[in-house]
mmCIF file of C-alpha atoms in Angstrom:
data_model
loop_
_atom_site.group_PDB
_atom_site.id
_atom_site.type_symbol
_atom_site.label_atom_id
_atom_site.label_comp_id
_atom_site.label_asym_id
_atom_site.label_seq_id
_atom_site.Cartn_x
_atom_site.Cartn_y
_atom_site.Cartn_z
ATOM 1 C CA MET A 21 17.761 133.104 54.147
ATOM 2 C CA GLU A 22 20.423 130.634 55.198
ATOM 3 C CA PHE A 23 23.394 129.564 53.114
ATOM 4 C CA GLU A 24 25.229 126.279 53.440
ATOM 5 C CA LYS A 25 28.457 126.548 55.414
ATOM 6 C CA TYR A 26 31.441 127.080 53.169
ATOM 7 C CA PRO A 27 33.761 124.048 52.810
ATOM 8 C CA PHE A 28 36.590 125.698 54.729
ATOM 9 C CA GLU A 29 34.263 126.474 57.636
ATOM 10 C CA LYS A 30 33.297 122.802 57.732
ATOM 11 C CA LEU A 31 36.970 121.855 57.679
ATOM 12 C CA ARG A 32 37.770 124.119 60.623
ATOM 13 C CA ALA A 33 34.974 122.482 62.588
ATOM 14 C CA LEU A 34 36.246 119.018 61.646
ATOM 15 C CA PHE A 35 39.777 119.821 62.822
ATOM 16 C CA ALA A 36 38.810 121.868 65.906
ATOM 17 C CA PRO A 37 38.971 118.983 68.439
ATOM 18 C CA LEU A 38 42.144 117.524 66.925
ATOM 19 C CA SER A 39 45.804 118.123 67.696
ATOM 20 C CA PRO A 40 48.055 118.150 64.621
ATOM 21 C CA ALA A 41 51.378 116.321 64.489
ATOM 22 C CA PRO A 42 54.440 118.394 65.502
ATOM 23 C CA LEU A 43 55.492 118.824 61.876
ATOM 24 C CA SER A 44 55.572 121.939 59.730
ATOM 25 C CA PRO A 45 51.961 122.552 58.639
ATOM 26 C CA ILE A 46 51.118 122.307 54.927
ATOM 27 C CA ALA A 47 47.633 123.392 53.841
ATOM 28 C CA LEU A 48 46.593 121.961 50.474
ATOM 29 C CA THR A 49 42.992 123.054 50.804
ATOM 30 C CA ILE A 50 42.488 126.306 48.914
ATOM 31 C CA GLY A 51 43.010 126.930 45.201
ATOM 32 C CA GLU A 52 45.314 129.884 45.722
ATOM 33 C CA PRO A 53 48.701 129.847 43.959
ATOM 34 C CA GLN A 54 51.426 130.177 46.592
ATOM 35 C CA PHE A 55 53.874 131.948 44.283
ATOM 36 C CA SER A 56 54.917 135.578 44.175
ATOM 37 C CA THR A 57 52.906 137.623 41.736
ATOM 38 C CA PRO A 58 55.175 138.519 38.776
ATOM 39 C CA LYS A 59 57.187 141.680 39.438
ATOM 40 C CA ALA A 60 55.945 143.462 36.323
ATOM 41 C CA ILE A 61 52.365 143.237 37.595
ATOM 42 C CA CYS A 62 53.346 144.565 41.015
ATOM 43 C CA ASP A 63 55.378 147.378 39.458
ATOM 44 C CA ALA A 64 52.414 148.462 37.339
ATOM 45 C CA LEU A 65 50.213 148.530 40.432
ATOM 46 C CA VAL A 66 52.687 150.681 42.373
ATOM 47 C CA ALA A 67 53.294 153.013 39.436
ATOM 48 C CA ASN A 68 49.584 153.781 39.146
ATOM 49 C CA VAL A 69 48.577 153.906 42.795
ATOM 50 C CA ALA A 70 47.939 157.673 42.560
ATOM 51 C CA LYS A 71 44.864 156.860 40.460
ATOM 52 C CA LEU A 72 43.075 155.790 43.633
ATOM 53 C CA ASN A 73 41.759 159.365 43.763
ATOM 54 C CA LYS A 74 39.423 158.579 40.859
ATOM 55 C CA TYR A 75 36.262 156.506 40.611
ATOM 56 C CA PRO A 76 36.660 153.656 38.108
ATOM 57 C CA ASN A 77 33.992 153.293 35.438
ATOM 58 C CA SER A 78 31.693 150.319 35.900
ATOM 59 C CA SER A 79 32.516 149.226 32.363
ATOM 60 C CA GLY A 80 36.265 149.264 32.985
ATOM 61 C CA GLU A 81 38.978 150.904 30.923
ATOM 62 C CA ALA A 82 39.069 150.287 27.179
ATOM 63 C CA THR A 83 42.791 149.468 27.448
ATOM 64 C CA LEU A 84 42.050 146.582 29.817
ATOM 65 C CA LYS A 85 39.272 145.290 27.593
ATOM 66 C CA ASP A 86 41.717 145.415 24.675
ATOM 67 C CA ALA A 87 44.207 143.361 26.706
ATOM 68 C CA VAL A 88 41.538 140.763 27.481
ATOM 69 C CA CYS A 89 40.496 140.548 23.822
ATOM 70 C CA SER A 90 44.139 140.150 22.839
ATOM 71 C CA TYR A 91 44.538 137.338 25.374
ATOM 72 C CA VAL A 92 41.461 135.518 24.052
ATOM 73 C CA SER A 93 42.774 135.873 20.506
ATOM 74 C CA ARG A 94 46.222 134.495 21.420
ATOM 75 C CA ARG A 95 44.991 131.734 23.696
ATOM 76 C CA TYR A 96 41.854 130.569 21.892
ATOM 77 C CA GLN A 97 42.172 132.056 18.382
ATOM 78 C CA VAL A 98 38.804 133.751 18.851
ATOM 79 C CA ALA A 99 38.308 137.388 17.822
ATOM 80 C CA LEU A 100 35.985 139.296 20.148
ATOM 81 C CA THR A 101 34.458 142.730 19.700
ATOM 82 C CA SER A 102 34.213 145.176 22.580
ATOM 83 C CA SER A 103 30.476 144.472 22.908
ATOM 84 C CA GLU A 104 31.221 140.775 23.455
ATOM 85 C CA VAL A 105 33.255 141.337 26.644
ATOM 86 C CA VAL A 106 32.328 142.593 30.100
ATOM 87 C CA LEU A 107 35.118 143.177 32.615
ATOM 88 C CA THR A 108 34.441 141.837 36.108
ATOM 89 C CA PHE A 109 35.892 142.031 39.621
ATOM 90 C CA GLY A 110 37.391 138.574 39.332
ATOM 91 C CA THR A 111 34.871 135.903 38.384
ATOM 92 C CA ARG A 112 33.472 134.967 41.780
ATOM 93 C CA GLU A 113 31.159 137.972 41.860
ATOM 94 C CA ALA A 114 30.030 137.326 38.291
ATOM 95 C CA LEU A 115 29.373 133.646 38.983
ATOM 96 C CA PHE A 116 27.199 134.788 41.876
ATOM 97 C CA ASN A 117 25.253 137.636 40.269
ATOM 98 C CA LEU A 118 25.103 136.572 36.605
ATOM 99 C CA PRO A 119 22.754 133.608 37.234
ATOM 100 C CA GLN A 120 20.533 135.874 39.330
ATOM 101 C CA PHE A 121 20.425 138.412 36.491
ATOM 102 C CA LEU A 122 19.584 135.747 33.910
ATOM 103 C CA LEU A 123 16.910 134.048 36.020
ATOM 104 C CA PHE A 124 15.182 137.086 37.530
ATOM 105 C CA ASP A 125 12.333 137.248 35.009
ATOM 106 C CA LYS A 126 11.771 133.484 34.802
ATOM 107 C CA PRO A 127 8.494 132.460 36.513
ATOM 108 C CA ASN A 128 9.881 129.067 37.591
ATOM 109 C CA PRO A 129 13.656 129.364 37.176
ATOM 110 C CA THR A 130 15.736 126.235 36.793
ATOM 111 C CA ILE A 131 19.518 126.021 36.875
ATOM 112 C CA ALA A 132 21.832 123.050 36.358
ATOM 113 C CA TYR A 133 25.426 122.677 37.451
ATOM 114 C CA PRO A 134 27.952 119.909 38.133
ATOM 115 C CA ASN A 135 27.976 118.041 41.428
ATOM 116 C CA PRO A 136 30.432 118.371 43.228
ATOM 117 C CA PHE A 137 30.904 122.051 42.494
ATOM 118 C CA TYR A 138 32.284 125.479 43.372
ATOM 119 C CA GLN A 139 29.870 126.578 46.080
ATOM 120 C CA ILE A 140 29.213 130.023 44.607
ATOM 121 C CA TYR A 141 26.961 128.268 42.060
ATOM 122 C CA GLU A 142 24.715 127.119 44.884
ATOM 123 C CA GLY A 143 24.562 130.577 46.435
ATOM 124 C CA ALA A 144 23.526 132.077 43.108
ATOM 125 C CA ALA A 145 20.784 129.471 42.680
ATOM 126 C CA LYS A 146 19.478 130.137 46.163
ATOM 127 C CA MET A 147 19.372 133.895 45.601
ATOM 128 C CA ALA A 148 17.513 133.345 42.322
ATOM 129 C CA ARG A 149 15.034 131.009 44.085
ATOM 130 C CA ALA A 150 15.836 128.517 41.363
ATOM 131 C CA ARG A 151 15.200 124.809 41.165
ATOM 132 C CA VAL A 152 18.534 123.018 40.921
ATOM 133 C CA LEU A 153 19.361 120.126 38.625
ATOM 134 C CA TYR A 154 22.566 118.412 39.691
ATOM 135 C CA MET A 155 24.812 116.944 37.014
ATOM 136 C CA PRO A 156 26.761 114.193 38.824
ATOM 137 C CA LEU A 157 30.497 113.958 38.222
ATOM 138 C CA VAL A 158 31.587 110.386 38.860
ATOM 139 C CA ALA A 159 34.352 108.139 37.622
ATOM 140 C CA GLU A 160 31.829 106.084 35.631
ATOM 141 C CA ASN A 161 30.952 109.056 33.392
ATOM 142 C CA GLY A 162 34.506 110.375 33.221
ATOM 143 C CA PHE A 163 33.515 113.251 35.521
ATOM 144 C CA SER A 164 31.546 114.714 32.624
ATOM 145 C CA PRO A 165 28.218 116.561 33.180
ATOM 146 C CA SER A 166 25.047 115.728 31.279
ATOM 147 C CA LEU A 167 21.294 116.322 31.352
ATOM 148 C CA SER A 168 18.361 114.122 30.386
ATOM 149 C CA PRO A 169 16.052 115.223 27.534
ATOM 150 C CA ALA A 170 13.382 116.172 30.080
ATOM 151 C CA SER A 171 15.854 118.314 32.007
ATOM 152 C CA LEU A 172 17.026 119.992 28.814
ATOM 153 C CA GLU A 173 13.415 120.989 28.124
ATOM 154 C CA SER A 174 13.035 122.717 31.490
ATOM 155 C CA VAL A 175 16.436 124.220 32.256
ATOM 156 C CA ASP A 176 17.061 127.959 31.870
ATOM 157 C CA VAL A 177 20.753 128.219 32.781
ATOM 158 C CA VAL A 178 23.490 125.577 32.725
ATOM 159 C CA ILE A 179 26.820 126.154 34.433
ATOM 160 C CA LEU A 180 29.742 124.206 33.028
ATOM 161 C CA ASN A 181 33.154 124.203 34.681
ATOM 162 C CA SER A 182 35.955 123.002 32.429
ATOM 163 C CA PRO A 183 38.682 122.383 33.455
ATOM 164 C CA ASN A 184 36.798 121.309 36.515
ATOM 165 C CA ASN A 185 37.174 122.131 40.173
ATOM 166 C CA PRO A 186 37.496 119.735 42.001
ATOM 167 C CA THR A 187 37.958 116.749 39.649
ATOM 168 C CA GLY A 188 40.552 118.208 37.278
ATOM 169 C CA ALA A 189 38.657 116.823 34.281
ATOM 170 C CA ALA A 190 38.155 118.882 31.118
ATOM 171 C CA LEU A 191 35.391 118.592 28.547
ATOM 172 C CA SER A 192 36.530 117.527 25.102
ATOM 173 C CA PHE A 193 36.109 119.888 22.182
ATOM 174 C CA ASP A 194 33.385 117.636 20.761
ATOM 175 C CA SER A 195 31.536 117.732 24.087
ATOM 176 C CA LEU A 196 31.694 121.524 24.171
ATOM 177 C CA CYS A 197 30.341 121.655 20.614
ATOM 178 C CA GLU A 198 27.441 119.415 21.628
ATOM 179 C CA TRP A 199 26.650 121.640 24.599
ATOM 180 C CA VAL A 200 26.504 124.663 22.278
ATOM 181 C CA ARG A 201 24.115 122.816 19.978
ATOM 182 C CA LEU A 202 21.925 121.880 22.946
ATOM 183 C CA ALA A 203 21.843 125.476 24.207
ATOM 184 C CA LEU A 204 20.606 126.623 20.817
ATOM 185 C CA ALA A 205 18.146 123.768 20.318
ATOM 186 C CA TYR A 206 16.582 124.054 23.791
ATOM 187 C CA ASP A 207 17.133 127.806 24.202
ATOM 188 C CA PHE A 208 18.991 127.899 27.510
ATOM 189 C CA VAL A 209 22.029 129.947 28.483
ATOM 190 C CA ILE A 210 25.384 128.340 29.246
ATOM 191 C CA ILE A 211 27.741 129.952 31.747
ATOM 192 C CA SER A 212 31.097 128.317 31.102
ATOM 193 C CA ASP A 213 33.458 128.765 34.050
ATOM 194 C CA GLU A 214 36.927 128.494 32.475
ATOM 195 C CA CYS A 215 39.055 129.908 35.300
ATOM 196 C CA TYR A 216 41.550 127.024 35.103
ATOM 197 C CA GLY A 217 41.955 127.232 31.331
ATOM 198 C CA ASP A 218 45.657 128.107 31.544
ATOM 199 C CA ILE A 219 46.555 125.387 34.072
ATOM 200 C CA TYR A 220 47.363 122.225 32.128
ATOM 201 C CA GLU A 221 50.223 119.800 31.616
ATOM 202 C CA ASN A 222 50.590 119.436 27.846
ATOM 203 C CA GLU A 223 47.524 120.055 25.673
ATOM 204 C CA PRO A 224 45.567 123.260 26.408
ATOM 205 C CA PRO A 225 41.859 122.709 27.060
ATOM 206 C CA ALA A 226 39.342 124.219 24.679
ATOM 207 C CA SER A 227 36.995 127.117 25.394
ATOM 208 C CA ILE A 228 33.305 127.015 24.658
ATOM 209 C CA LEU A 229 33.891 130.127 22.550
ATOM 210 C CA GLN A 230 35.958 127.999 20.177
ATOM 211 C CA ALA A 231 33.152 125.456 20.083
ATOM 212 C CA CYS A 232 30.707 128.203 19.105
ATOM 213 C CA ILE A 233 32.812 129.123 16.079
ATOM 214 C CA ALA A 234 33.126 125.467 15.097
ATOM 215 C CA VAL A 235 29.352 124.872 15.037
ATOM 216 C CA GLY A 236 28.552 128.156 13.285
ATOM 217 C CA ASN A 237 27.319 130.087 16.308
ATOM 218 C CA THR A 238 29.540 133.059 15.460
ATOM 219 C CA SER A 239 27.418 135.495 17.497
ATOM 220 C CA PHE A 240 27.877 133.294 20.600
ATOM 221 C CA LYS A 241 24.119 133.227 21.101
ATOM 222 C CA ASN A 242 23.191 131.860 24.556
ATOM 223 C CA ILE A 243 26.861 131.336 25.445
ATOM 224 C CA LEU A 244 28.915 133.140 28.102
ATOM 225 C CA ALA A 245 32.492 132.208 29.023
ATOM 226 C CA LEU A 246 34.163 133.420 32.213
ATOM 227 C CA ASN A 247 37.853 133.563 33.005
ATOM 228 C CA SER A 248 40.209 135.200 35.489
ATOM 229 C CA ALA A 249 43.842 136.226 35.796
ATOM 230 C CA SER A 250 43.966 134.814 39.328
ATOM 231 C CA LYS A 251 45.263 131.364 38.474
ATOM 232 C CA ARG A 252 47.219 132.015 35.280
ATOM 233 C CA SER A 253 49.088 135.018 36.703
ATOM 234 C CA SER A 254 49.391 133.898 40.348
ATOM 235 C CA ALA A 255 47.472 137.058 41.189
ATOM 236 C CA PRO A 256 44.199 136.179 42.941
ATOM 237 C CA GLY A 257 44.237 139.531 44.735
ATOM 238 C CA LEU A 258 44.238 141.373 41.414
ATOM 239 C CA ARG A 259 40.541 140.595 40.921
ATOM 240 C CA SER A 260 40.584 140.766 37.151
ATOM 241 C CA GLY A 261 38.099 138.678 35.225
ATOM 242 C CA TYR A 262 35.786 138.807 32.270
ATOM 243 C CA VAL A 263 32.564 137.471 30.817
ATOM 244 C CA ALA A 264 32.658 136.971 27.045
ATOM 245 C CA GLY A 265 30.083 135.866 24.503
ATOM 246 C CA ASP A 266 26.514 136.817 23.616
ATOM 247 C CA SER A 267 26.523 140.618 23.169
ATOM 248 C CA GLU A 268 22.722 140.806 23.429
ATOM 249 C CA ILE A 269 22.875 139.412 26.965
ATOM 250 C CA LEU A 270 26.005 141.323 27.894
ATOM 251 C CA GLN A 271 24.681 144.766 27.001
ATOM 252 C CA HIS A 272 21.875 144.327 29.540
ATOM 253 C CA TYR A 273 24.160 142.666 32.087
ATOM 254 C CA MET A 274 26.528 145.631 31.827
ATOM 255 C CA ARG A 275 23.733 148.044 32.685
ATOM 256 C CA TYR A 276 22.809 145.853 35.649
ATOM 257 C CA ARG A 277 26.431 145.950 36.805
ATOM 258 C CA THR A 278 26.362 149.733 37.112
ATOM 259 C CA TYR A 279 24.034 149.164 40.078
ATOM 260 C CA VAL A 280 26.053 146.279 41.555
ATOM 261 C CA GLY A 281 29.082 148.478 42.251
ATOM 262 C CA CYS A 282 31.869 146.000 41.472
ATOM 263 C CA ALA A 283 34.089 148.327 39.457
ATOM 264 C CA VAL A 284 37.784 147.452 39.525
ATOM 265 C CA PRO A 285 40.061 150.200 40.964
ATOM 266 C CA LEU A 286 42.172 151.891 38.294
ATOM 267 C CA PRO A 287 45.586 150.818 39.658
ATOM 268 C CA LEU A 288 44.403 147.214 39.621
ATOM 269 C CA GLN A 289 43.227 147.609 36.041
ATOM 270 C CA ASP A 290 46.656 148.894 34.993
ATOM 271 C CA ALA A 291 48.291 145.901 36.688
ATOM 272 C CA ALA A 292 45.732 143.579 35.084
ATOM 273 C CA ILE A 293 46.702 144.819 31.626
ATOM 274 C CA VAL A 294 50.233 143.574 32.300
ATOM 275 C CA ALA A 295 48.880 140.261 33.598
ATOM 276 C CA TRP A 296 46.690 139.512 30.587
ATOM 277 C CA ASN A 297 49.518 140.423 28.205
ATOM 278 C CA ASP A 298 52.092 138.228 29.982
ATOM 279 C CA ASP A 299 52.044 134.656 28.695
ATOM 280 C CA VAL A 300 55.553 133.925 29.975
ATOM 281 C CA ALA A 301 54.581 133.962 33.661
ATOM 282 C CA ALA A 302 51.677 131.629 32.943
ATOM 283 C CA LYS A 303 54.034 129.237 31.163
ATOM 284 C CA GLU A 304 56.491 129.316 34.079
ATOM 285 C CA ALA A 305 53.711 128.528 36.575
ATOM 286 C CA ARG A 306 52.539 125.643 34.381
ATOM 287 C CA ALA A 307 56.017 124.147 34.503
ATOM 288 C CA ILE A 308 55.841 124.024 38.304
ATOM 289 C CA TYR A 309 52.375 122.459 38.281
ATOM 290 C CA ARG A 310 53.546 119.943 35.683
ATOM 291 C CA ALA A 311 56.406 118.880 37.953
ATOM 292 C CA ASN A 312 54.036 118.648 40.919
ATOM 293 C CA PHE A 313 51.668 116.366 39.046
ATOM 294 C CA ALA A 314 54.498 114.119 37.908
ATOM 295 C CA LEU A 315 55.512 113.748 41.548
ATOM 296 C CA ALA A 316 51.935 113.059 42.609
ATOM 297 C CA ARG A 317 51.640 110.204 40.111
ATOM 298 C CA GLU A 318 54.981 108.802 41.173
ATOM 299 C CA ILE A 319 54.481 109.078 44.941
ATOM 300 C CA LEU A 320 50.776 108.230 45.170
ATOM 301 C CA GLY A 321 50.586 105.839 42.236
ATOM 302 C CA ALA A 322 47.220 107.332 41.353
ATOM 303 C CA THR A 323 45.505 108.427 38.147
ATOM 304 C CA ILE A 324 45.525 112.217 38.031
ATOM 305 C CA ALA A 325 43.820 114.428 35.456
ATOM 306 C CA PRO A 326 46.196 116.735 33.543
ATOM 307 C CA TYR A 327 44.212 119.937 34.214
ATOM 308 C CA THR A 328 43.877 122.476 37.069
ATOM 309 C CA PHE A 329 46.240 122.101 40.021
ATOM 310 C CA TYR A 330 43.997 119.727 41.972
ATOM 311 C CA VAL A 331 44.413 116.046 42.682
ATOM 312 C CA TRP A 332 41.007 114.397 43.104
ATOM 313 C CA LEU A 333 42.094 111.339 45.055
ATOM 314 C CA PHE A 334 39.844 108.421 45.995
ATOM 315 C CA VAL A 335 40.582 107.413 49.589
ATOM 316 C CA GLY A 336 37.427 105.553 50.664
ATOM 317 C CA ASP A 337 36.406 107.503 53.772
ATOM 318 C CA ASP A 338 37.253 111.132 53.005
ATOM 319 C CA ILE A 339 36.440 112.401 56.509
ATOM 320 C CA ALA A 340 38.541 109.755 58.252
ATOM 321 C CA PHE A 341 41.391 110.313 55.793
ATOM 322 C CA ALA A 342 41.436 114.089 56.283
ATOM 323 C CA ARG A 343 41.392 113.700 60.069
ATOM 324 C CA GLU A 344 44.162 111.086 60.085
ATOM 325 C CA LEU A 345 46.323 113.124 57.719
ATOM 326 C CA TYR A 346 45.986 116.222 59.874
ATOM 327 C CA GLN A 347 46.612 114.404 63.137
ATOM 328 C CA THR A 348 49.603 112.349 62.038
ATOM 329 C CA GLN A 349 51.187 114.484 59.282
ATOM 330 C CA ASN A 350 49.903 118.053 59.828
ATOM 331 C CA VAL A 351 48.779 118.209 56.203
ATOM 332 C CA SER A 352 45.332 119.614 55.432
ATOM 333 C CA VAL A 353 43.223 118.476 52.472
ATOM 334 C CA LEU A 354 39.539 119.003 51.737
ATOM 335 C CA PRO A 355 37.071 116.104 52.078
ATOM 336 C CA GLY A 356 35.212 115.696 48.802
ATOM 337 C CA ARG A 357 31.784 115.528 50.402
ATOM 338 C CA PHE A 358 32.219 119.160 51.513
ATOM 339 C CA LEU A 359 32.128 120.101 47.824
ATOM 340 C CA GLY A 360 29.035 118.139 46.808
ATOM 341 C CA ARG A 361 25.441 117.481 47.693
ATOM 342 C CA GLU A 362 23.404 114.274 47.975
ATOM 343 C CA GLY A 363 26.557 112.302 48.740
ATOM 344 C CA SER A 364 28.481 113.498 45.698
ATOM 345 C CA GLY A 365 32.226 113.776 46.270
ATOM 346 C CA ALA A 366 32.213 111.412 49.238
ATOM 347 C CA GLY A 367 35.190 109.088 49.215
ATOM 348 C CA PHE A 368 37.485 111.610 47.535
ATOM 349 C CA VAL A 369 39.748 114.324 48.879
ATOM 350 C CA ARG A 370 40.820 117.426 46.981
ATOM 351 C CA ILE A 371 44.533 118.170 47.160
ATOM 352 C CA ALA A 372 45.644 121.590 45.897
ATOM 353 C CA LEU A 373 49.248 121.372 44.652
ATOM 354 C CA VAL A 374 49.771 125.127 44.694
ATOM 355 C CA TYR A 375 53.209 125.336 46.302
ATOM 356 C CA ASP A 376 56.722 125.069 44.922
ATOM 357 C CA THR A 377 57.746 121.544 43.965
ATOM 358 C CA PRO A 378 59.913 120.787 47.060
ATOM 359 C CA THR A 379 57.037 121.712 49.388
ATOM 360 C CA CYS A 380 54.576 119.663 47.360
ATOM 361 C CA LYS A 381 56.963 116.722 47.379
ATOM 362 C CA GLU A 382 57.192 116.836 51.175
ATOM 363 C CA ALA A 383 53.400 117.044 51.427
ATOM 364 C CA LEU A 384 52.893 114.166 48.988
ATOM 365 C CA VAL A 385 55.314 111.936 50.894
ATOM 366 C CA ARG A 386 53.343 112.588 54.072
ATOM 367 C CA ILE A 387 50.046 111.987 52.277
ATOM 368 C CA ALA A 388 51.360 108.720 50.856
ATOM 369 C CA LYS A 389 52.012 107.387 54.355
ATOM 370 C CA VAL A 390 48.369 107.779 55.302
ATOM 371 C CA TYR A 391 47.133 106.765 51.846
ATOM 372 C CA GLU A 392 49.032 103.479 52.055
ATOM 373 C CA LYS A 393 48.009 102.863 55.664
ATOM 374 C CA MET A 394 44.292 103.485 55.119
ATOM 375 C CA SER A 395 44.134 101.600 51.833
ATOM 376 C CA LYS A 396 45.139 98.462 53.694
ATOM 377 C CA LYS A 397 42.247 98.703 56.155
#
């Protein structure tokens, strides 16, 4: 079996023959917050490091599950029972193995996900030997995924990603409600990747769990929402995530996970409890991202979605732009075509504004020089 090269591997190959400008390098390629993890989280990790002498339970500690349920209640006003939550080692592993689990018994499995997309979706589809239905994200449809009636009849699993990586768009509450109705009417499972749900400028984006309540699907049938502390708590190394929703699915998925071996070490779970309970740090990080986006609009003069920390910028030739930016400004961005298939994403670059505001301002000024130059060609 052969997997597609990861976007960052493609970027290294693209830049390999080039010599960057003699300026301080700024990499705006990966969605990794470049801020110190809050001290309280680090202190909790250090204070509990002696627990490394114990095996963690596959199901995770009840105290961490309580913290996650409390977070969901505060953030989304949704009350979850213990059976409606599974703790995960971040969400990347769950986004990879959950589709495989759901599709294993399907004779001709079919999965749909947005295009462009987070490449783990593709790996999961490949491992499940599933037919893929791409849901194009383009400016003309507001970067909003959809499926035809025929596709709705055949699909088994749909992955939604709102707020979206890489476009920064978020599905409206009405759209999420319609997706829930479709999942019930056509009997497919939705995996809603909501890892950027706490990164927004003003109005918080909705969760599909809220949409379930609104349409009367109080048992979350066919609906699974995933989230992580990585972005909200500037703690990607903490590896704390969850899957929430349909308890009937989750009880079987939990048993499957005992074989997967992705239990979170106990000191990390203790630190994660602090992270999920700390809304102040998330608010402080949002303030920085908000300032970065205001600068991006001012300096680039471009329309920028108010969610995630990505700028999805149309530049015409994304490969040529990325090369020119690296060679003349020593700033790295990700060509959009590396994130899509069948030409999706071409013409755009993804810019991750994950640094402090002064660093992002310097990067944006450098980007603007190339943006202005190439737009005149």
